[in-house]
PDB file of C-alpha atoms in Angstrom:
ATOM      1  CA  UNK A   1     -11.371  19.664   1.067  1.00 35.00           C
ATOM      2  CA  UNK A   2     -10.381  20.523   4.629  1.00 35.00           C
ATOM      3  CA  UNK A   3     -11.979  19.354   7.821  1.00 37.00           C
ATOM      4  CA  UNK A   4     -11.222  19.268  11.492  1.00 33.00           C
ATOM      5  CA  UNK A   5      -9.724  15.982  12.615  1.00 36.00           C
ATOM      6  CA  UNK A   6     -10.897  14.109  15.680  1.00 36.00           C
ATOM      7  CA  UNK A   7      -8.356  13.340  18.460  1.00 34.00           C
ATOM      8  CA  UNK A   8      -8.230   9.685  17.367  1.00 40.00           C
ATOM      9  CA  UNK A   9      -6.834  10.585  13.973  1.00 46.00           C
ATOM     10  CA  UNK A  10      -3.166  10.585  13.070  1.00 46.00           C
ATOM     11  CA  UNK A  11      -3.107  14.383  12.902  1.00 42.00           C
ATOM     12  CA  UNK A  12      -4.095  15.036  16.546  1.00 42.00           C
ATOM     13  CA  UNK A  13      -6.488  17.883  15.754  1.00 44.00           C
ATOM     14  CA  UNK A  14      -4.572  19.372  12.826  1.00 55.00           C
ATOM     15  CA  UNK A  15      -6.350  20.280   9.596  1.00 68.00           C
ATOM     16  CA  UNK A  16      -6.240  17.487   7.019  1.00 78.00           C
ATOM     17  CA  UNK A  17      -6.516  17.631   3.253  1.00 92.00           C
ATOM     18  CA  UNK A  18      -7.304  15.272   0.392  1.00 95.00           C
ATOM     19  CA  UNK A  19      -4.217  15.182  -1.818  1.00 97.00           C
ATOM     20  CA  UNK A  20      -3.868  14.767  -5.575  1.00 97.00           C
ATOM     21  CA  UNK A  21      -2.579  11.317  -6.584  1.00 98.00           C
ATOM     22  CA  UNK A  22       0.192  10.972  -9.153  1.00 98.00           C
ATOM     23  CA  UNK A  23      -0.647   8.717 -12.084  1.00 98.00           C
ATOM     24  CA  UNK A  24       1.598   6.245 -13.902  1.00 98.00           C
ATOM     25  CA  UNK A  25       3.963   8.143 -16.171  1.00 97.00           C
ATOM     26  CA  UNK A  26       4.653  10.925 -13.687  1.00 98.00           C
ATOM     27  CA  UNK A  27       8.407  11.077 -12.916  1.00 98.00           C
ATOM     28  CA  UNK A  28       7.800  11.222  -9.144  1.00 97.00           C
ATOM     29  CA  UNK A  29       6.656   7.586  -9.276  1.00 98.00           C
ATOM     30  CA  UNK A  30       9.900   6.430 -10.888  1.00 97.00           C
ATOM     31  CA  UNK A  31      12.455   7.837  -8.461  1.00 97.00           C
ATOM     32  CA  UNK A  32      13.804   6.376  -5.243  1.00 98.00           C
ATOM     33  CA  UNK A  33      12.456   8.216  -2.215  1.00 98.00           C
ATOM     34  CA  UNK A  34      14.640   9.832   0.405  1.00 98.00           C
ATOM     35  CA  UNK A  35      14.826   8.495   3.983  1.00 98.00           C
ATOM     36  CA  UNK A  36      13.070  10.582   6.629  1.00 98.00           C
ATOM     37  CA  UNK A  37      15.693  12.033   8.961  1.00 98.00           C
ATOM     38  CA  UNK A  38      13.219  12.862  11.755  1.00 98.00           C
ATOM     39  CA  UNK A  39       9.970  10.845  11.905  1.00 98.00           C
ATOM     40  CA  UNK A  40       8.689  13.182  14.637  1.00 98.00           C
ATOM     41  CA  UNK A  41       8.918  16.304  12.459  1.00 98.00           C
ATOM     42  CA  UNK A  42       5.619  18.241  12.169  1.00 97.00           C
ATOM     43  CA  UNK A  43       5.689  18.093   8.367  1.00 97.00           C
ATOM     44  CA  UNK A  44       5.845  14.281   8.468  1.00 98.00           C
ATOM     45  CA  UNK A  45       2.899  14.162  10.859  1.00 97.00           C
ATOM     46  CA  UNK A  46       0.928  16.485   8.560  1.00 97.00           C
ATOM     47  CA  UNK A  47       1.851  14.392   5.534  1.00 98.00           C
ATOM     48  CA  UNK A  48       0.671  11.195   7.247  1.00 98.00           C
ATOM     49  CA  UNK A  49      -2.602  12.855   8.282  1.00 97.00           C
ATOM     50  CA  UNK A  50      -3.248  14.076   4.742  1.00 97.00           C
ATOM     51  CA  UNK A  51      -2.449  10.622   3.358  1.00 98.00           C
ATOM     52  CA  UNK A  52      -4.981   9.091   5.748  1.00 97.00           C
ATOM     53  CA  UNK A  53      -7.597  11.628   4.714  1.00 97.00           C
ATOM     54  CA  UNK A  54      -6.884  10.872   1.057  1.00 97.00           C
ATOM     55  CA  UNK A  55      -7.281   7.138   1.620  1.00 97.00           C
ATOM     56  CA  UNK A  56     -10.563   7.668   3.432  1.00 95.00           C
ATOM     57  CA  UNK A  57     -11.802   9.872   0.596  1.00 96.00           C
ATOM     58  CA  UNK A  58     -11.083   7.260  -2.101  1.00 95.00           C
ATOM     59  CA  UNK A  59     -11.888   4.221   0.064  1.00 93.00           C
ATOM     60  CA  UNK A  60      -8.511   2.540  -0.421  1.00 95.00           C
ATOM     61  CA  UNK A  61      -6.202   0.577   1.882  1.00 95.00           C
ATOM     62  CA  UNK A  62      -2.690   1.957   1.402  1.00 98.00           C
ATOM     63  CA  UNK A  63      -0.764   4.930   0.084  1.00 98.00           C
ATOM     64  CA  UNK A  64       2.924   5.775  -0.265  1.00 98.00           C
ATOM     65  CA  UNK A  65       4.203   9.346  -0.089  1.00 98.00           C
ATOM     66  CA  UNK A  66       5.519   9.417  -3.688  1.00 98.00           C
ATOM     67  CA  UNK A  67       1.941   8.841  -4.853  1.00 98.00           C
ATOM     68  CA  UNK A  68       1.067  12.274  -3.445  1.00 98.00           C
ATOM     69  CA  UNK A  69       4.173  13.918  -4.959  1.00 98.00           C
ATOM     70  CA  UNK A  70       6.343  13.689  -1.821  1.00 98.00           C
ATOM     71  CA  UNK A  71       9.491  11.578  -2.441  1.00 98.00           C
ATOM     72  CA  UNK A  72       9.896  10.531   1.191  1.00 98.00           C
ATOM     73  CA  UNK A  73       9.893   7.008   2.669  1.00 98.00           C
ATOM     74  CA  UNK A  74       6.456   7.115   4.308  1.00 98.00           C
ATOM     75  CA  UNK A  75       3.565   4.656   3.955  1.00 98.00           C
ATOM     76  CA  UNK A  76       0.083   4.865   5.494  1.00 98.00           C
ATOM     77  CA  UNK A  77      -2.266   1.878   5.443  1.00 98.00           C
ATOM     78  CA  UNK A  78      -5.154   0.082   7.119  1.00 96.00           C
ATOM     79  CA  UNK A  79      -6.962  -3.205   6.576  1.00 93.00           C
ATOM     80  CA  UNK A  80     -10.727  -3.119   6.942  1.00 91.00           C
ATOM     81  CA  UNK A  81     -12.805  -6.240   7.518  1.00 86.00           C
ATOM     82  CA  UNK A  82     -14.706  -5.997   4.216  1.00 82.00           C
ATOM     83  CA  UNK A  83     -11.431  -6.213   2.245  1.00 80.00           C
ATOM     84  CA  UNK A  84     -10.058  -9.332   3.938  1.00 81.00           C
ATOM     85  CA  UNK A  85     -10.111 -12.384   1.623  1.00 75.00           C
ATOM     86  CA  UNK A  86     -12.064 -15.360   2.935  1.00 79.00           C
ATOM     87  CA  UNK A  87      -9.855 -18.017   4.463  1.00 77.00           C
ATOM     88  CA  UNK A  88      -6.812 -15.746   4.760  1.00 75.00           C
ATOM     89  CA  UNK A  89      -6.847 -15.792   8.554  1.00 80.00           C
ATOM     90  CA  UNK A  90      -6.217 -12.037   8.604  1.00 85.00           C
ATOM     91  CA  UNK A  91      -7.713  -9.645  11.120  1.00 88.00           C
ATOM     92  CA  UNK A  92      -8.451  -5.961  10.507  1.00 91.00           C
ATOM     93  CA  UNK A  93      -5.475  -3.636  11.046  1.00 92.00           C
ATOM     94  CA  UNK A  94      -5.845  -0.084  12.371  1.00 95.00           C
ATOM     95  CA  UNK A  95      -4.393   2.971  10.685  1.00 96.00           C
ATOM     96  CA  UNK A  96      -0.619   2.521  10.624  1.00 98.00           C
ATOM     97  CA  UNK A  97       2.106   4.956   9.608  1.00 98.00           C
ATOM     98  CA  UNK A  98       5.391   3.373   8.538  1.00 98.00           C
ATOM     99  CA  UNK A  99       8.383   5.706   8.285  1.00 98.00           C
ATOM    100  CA  UNK A 100      11.519   4.339   6.619  1.00 98.00           C
ATOM    101  CA  UNK A 101      10.099   0.803   6.321  1.00 98.00           C
ATOM    102  CA  UNK A 102      12.355  -2.141   5.502  1.00 98.00           C
ATOM    103  CA  UNK A 103      10.891  -5.440   4.287  1.00 98.00           C
ATOM    104  CA  UNK A 104      12.689  -8.766   4.635  1.00 98.00           C
ATOM    105  CA  UNK A 105      11.163 -11.868   3.010  1.00 98.00           C
ATOM    106  CA  UNK A 106      10.851 -14.917   5.273  1.00 98.00           C
ATOM    107  CA  UNK A 107      10.653 -17.373   2.391  1.00 95.00           C
ATOM    108  CA  UNK A 108      12.100 -17.643  -1.089  1.00 96.00           C
ATOM    109  CA  UNK A 109       8.735 -18.536  -2.626  1.00 96.00           C
ATOM    110  CA  UNK A 110       6.433 -16.019  -4.281  1.00 98.00           C
ATOM    111  CA  UNK A 111       2.731 -16.380  -5.064  1.00 97.00           C
ATOM    112  CA  UNK A 112       0.875 -14.395  -7.757  1.00 96.00           C
ATOM    113  CA  UNK A 113      -1.814 -12.128  -6.272  1.00 94.00           C
ATOM    114  CA  UNK A 114      -4.236  -9.687  -7.896  1.00 94.00           C
ATOM    115  CA  UNK A 115      -3.350  -6.056  -7.229  1.00 96.00           C
ATOM    116  CA  UNK A 116      -4.583  -2.631  -8.176  1.00 96.00           C
ATOM    117  CA  UNK A 117      -3.126   0.807  -7.563  1.00 98.00           C
ATOM    118  CA  UNK A 118      -4.445   4.330  -7.096  1.00 98.00           C
ATOM    119  CA  UNK A 119      -1.744   5.521  -9.493  1.00 98.00           C
ATOM    120  CA  UNK A 120      -2.971   3.115 -12.205  1.00 98.00           C
ATOM    121  CA  UNK A 121      -6.746   3.559 -11.998  1.00 96.00           C
ATOM    122  CA  UNK A 122      -9.063   1.064 -13.625  1.00 95.00           C
ATOM    123  CA  UNK A 123      -6.570  -1.791 -13.936  1.00 97.00           C
ATOM    124  CA  UNK A 124      -5.726  -5.015 -12.101  1.00 95.00           C
ATOM    125  CA  UNK A 125      -2.578  -7.070 -12.453  1.00 97.00           C
ATOM    126  CA  UNK A 126      -1.348 -10.404 -11.123  1.00 96.00           C
ATOM    127  CA  UNK A 127       1.898  -9.807  -9.270  1.00 98.00           C
ATOM    128  CA  UNK A 128       4.278 -12.319  -7.654  1.00 98.00           C
ATOM    129  CA  UNK A 129       4.650 -11.498  -3.943  1.00 98.00           C
ATOM    130  CA  UNK A 130       6.186 -13.037  -0.856  1.00 98.00           C
ATOM    131  CA  UNK A 131       3.369 -14.112   1.447  1.00 96.00           C
ATOM    132  CA  UNK A 132       5.544 -14.158   4.567  1.00 97.00           C
ATOM    133  CA  UNK A 133       7.644 -11.108   5.383  1.00 98.00           C
ATOM    134  CA  UNK A 134       9.158  -9.198   8.256  1.00 98.00           C
ATOM    135  CA  UNK A 135       8.752  -5.419   8.305  1.00 98.00           C
ATOM    136  CA  UNK A 136      10.697  -2.906  10.385  1.00 98.00           C
ATOM    137  CA  UNK A 137       9.800   0.791  10.543  1.00 98.00           C
ATOM    138  CA  UNK A 138       9.530   3.892  12.730  1.00 98.00           C
ATOM    139  CA  UNK A 139       6.325   5.544  13.858  1.00 98.00           C
ATOM    140  CA  UNK A 140       5.546   9.256  14.231  1.00 98.00           C
ATOM    141  CA  UNK A 141       6.989   9.230  17.757  1.00 98.00           C
ATOM    142  CA  UNK A 142      10.309   7.906  16.463  1.00 98.00           C
ATOM    143  CA  UNK A 143       9.797   4.457  17.996  1.00 98.00           C
ATOM    144  CA  UNK A 144      10.971   1.406  16.044  1.00 98.00           C
ATOM    145  CA  UNK A 145       8.539  -1.437  15.371  1.00 98.00           C
ATOM    146  CA  UNK A 146       9.209  -4.849  13.900  1.00 98.00           C
ATOM    147  CA  UNK A 147       6.717  -7.621  13.136  1.00 97.00           C
ATOM    148  CA  UNK A 148       5.797 -10.296  10.631  1.00 97.00           C
ATOM    149  CA  UNK A 149       3.059  -9.969   8.018  1.00 96.00           C
ATOM    150  CA  UNK A 150       1.506 -12.641   5.842  1.00 94.00           C
ATOM    151  CA  UNK A 151      -0.992 -13.301   3.043  1.00 93.00           C
ATOM    152  CA  UNK A 152      -2.596 -10.244   1.430  1.00 92.00           C
ATOM    153  CA  UNK A 153      -1.308  -8.056   4.290  1.00 95.00           C
ATOM    154  CA  UNK A 154       2.251  -8.920   3.241  1.00 97.00           C
ATOM    155  CA  UNK A 155       1.381  -8.247  -0.407  1.00 97.00           C
ATOM    156  CA  UNK A 156      -0.091  -4.843   0.472  1.00 97.00           C
ATOM    157  CA  UNK A 157       3.047  -3.802   2.345  1.00 98.00           C
ATOM    158  CA  UNK A 158       5.295  -4.911  -0.514  1.00 98.00           C
ATOM    159  CA  UNK A 159       3.155  -2.988  -3.003  1.00 98.00           C
ATOM    160  CA  UNK A 160       3.347   0.237  -0.988  1.00 98.00           C
ATOM    161  CA  UNK A 161       7.050  -0.092  -0.204  1.00 98.00           C
ATOM    162  CA  UNK A 162       7.767  -0.683  -3.906  1.00 98.00           C
ATOM    163  CA  UNK A 163       6.534   2.867  -4.488  1.00 98.00           C
ATOM    164  CA  UNK A 164       9.344   4.106  -2.241  1.00 98.00           C
ATOM    165  CA  UNK A 165      11.844   2.614  -4.696  1.00 98.00           C
ATOM    166  CA  UNK A 166      10.120   3.910  -7.831  1.00 98.00           C
ATOM    167  CA  UNK A 167       8.546   0.562  -8.735  1.00 98.00           C
ATOM    168  CA  UNK A 168       4.964   0.243 -10.000  1.00 98.00           C
ATOM    169  CA  UNK A 169       3.369  -3.205  -9.913  1.00 98.00           C
ATOM    170  CA  UNK A 170       3.398  -3.821 -13.704  1.00 98.00           C
ATOM    171  CA  UNK A 171       7.203  -3.842 -13.466  1.00 97.00           C
ATOM    172  CA  UNK A 172       6.908  -6.877 -11.159  1.00 98.00           C
ATOM    173  CA  UNK A 173       4.532  -8.817 -13.388  1.00 97.00           C
ATOM    174  CA  UNK A 174       5.693 -11.960 -15.173  1.00 96.00           C
ATOM    175  CA  UNK A 175       2.721 -12.223 -17.546  1.00 95.00           C
ATOM    176  CA  UNK A 176       1.307  -9.008 -19.010  1.00 95.00           C
ATOM    177  CA  UNK A 177      -1.718 -10.932 -20.308  1.00 93.00           C
ATOM    178  CA  UNK A 178      -2.907 -10.618 -16.710  1.00 93.00           C
ATOM    179  CA  UNK A 179      -2.832  -6.817 -16.754  1.00 96.00           C
ATOM    180  CA  UNK A 180      -6.499  -6.018 -17.353  1.00 95.00           C
ATOM    181  CA  UNK A 181      -9.341  -3.648 -16.743  1.00 95.00           C
ATOM    182  CA  UNK A 182     -11.397  -4.057 -13.577  1.00 90.00           C
ATOM    183  CA  UNK A 183     -14.489  -4.805 -15.671  1.00 89.00           C
ATOM    184  CA  UNK A 184     -12.784  -7.948 -16.996  1.00 89.00           C
ATOM    185  CA  UNK A 185     -11.252  -9.379 -13.820  1.00 86.00           C
ATOM    186  CA  UNK A 186     -14.269 -11.532 -12.951  1.00 84.00           C
ATOM    187  CA  UNK A 187     -13.639 -13.657 -16.061  1.00 80.00           C
ATOM    188  CA  UNK A 188     -10.127 -14.455 -14.825  1.00 81.00           C
ATOM    189  CA  UNK A 189     -11.237 -15.151 -11.264  1.00 78.00           C
ATOM    190  CA  UNK A 190     -13.912 -17.583 -12.471  1.00 79.00           C
ATOM    191  CA  UNK A 191     -11.363 -19.267 -14.769  1.00 78.00           C
ATOM    192  CA  UNK A 192      -8.866 -19.644 -11.901  1.00 78.00           C
ATOM    193  CA  UNK A 193     -11.544 -21.021  -9.561  1.00 75.00           C
ATOM    194  CA  UNK A 194     -12.612 -23.572 -12.198  1.00 78.00           C
ATOM    195  CA  UNK A 195      -9.013 -24.658 -12.767  1.00 77.00           C
ATOM    196  CA  UNK A 196      -8.364 -24.949  -9.024  1.00 73.00           C
ATOM    197  CA  UNK A 197     -11.497 -27.048  -8.507  1.00 76.00           C
ATOM    198  CA  UNK A 198     -10.429 -29.398 -11.284  1.00 77.00           C
ATOM    199  CA  UNK A 199      -7.094 -30.172  -9.618  1.00 73.00           C
TER     200      UNK A 199
END
């Protein structure tokens, strides 16, 4: 599917395409991605635009280049208001392209959070994540950015950057009993809410 992009999009009026997503078991998801030598290169801009179009098509929040069969250190993400957990204090985040991102935890503590992945459709897993991180990356103009991220925003960035190192979220899980189908997750959420209320 091709369509003309508006000027506000990452592609700046280039054609964009919905890309095929690699599924768990594909070797591309298990290898460490290569750094991008030139973030301003036209092929990186096209890749980012196609990744955005793919995310819009599937209605997801984040995508790493290896998930679309490109072993480069590129992540595209956004946070829309309807996906922000209540009480998290997060605000929506616009489309962001991170080239060669580096994550540094700001705490030694991890908290288990529910995650899902476009490369593992139909499943959820509870994954320990740092909820306070610093992230440093380049944009498509070659500028360097550095900022903190927290809560589910921090978890999202860790999830996507794991893909750049060939790591899928089940490899981070401590308890595989909490790897389950989406149709069953409500049982676990209700159980956790009941246990939390009892404390």
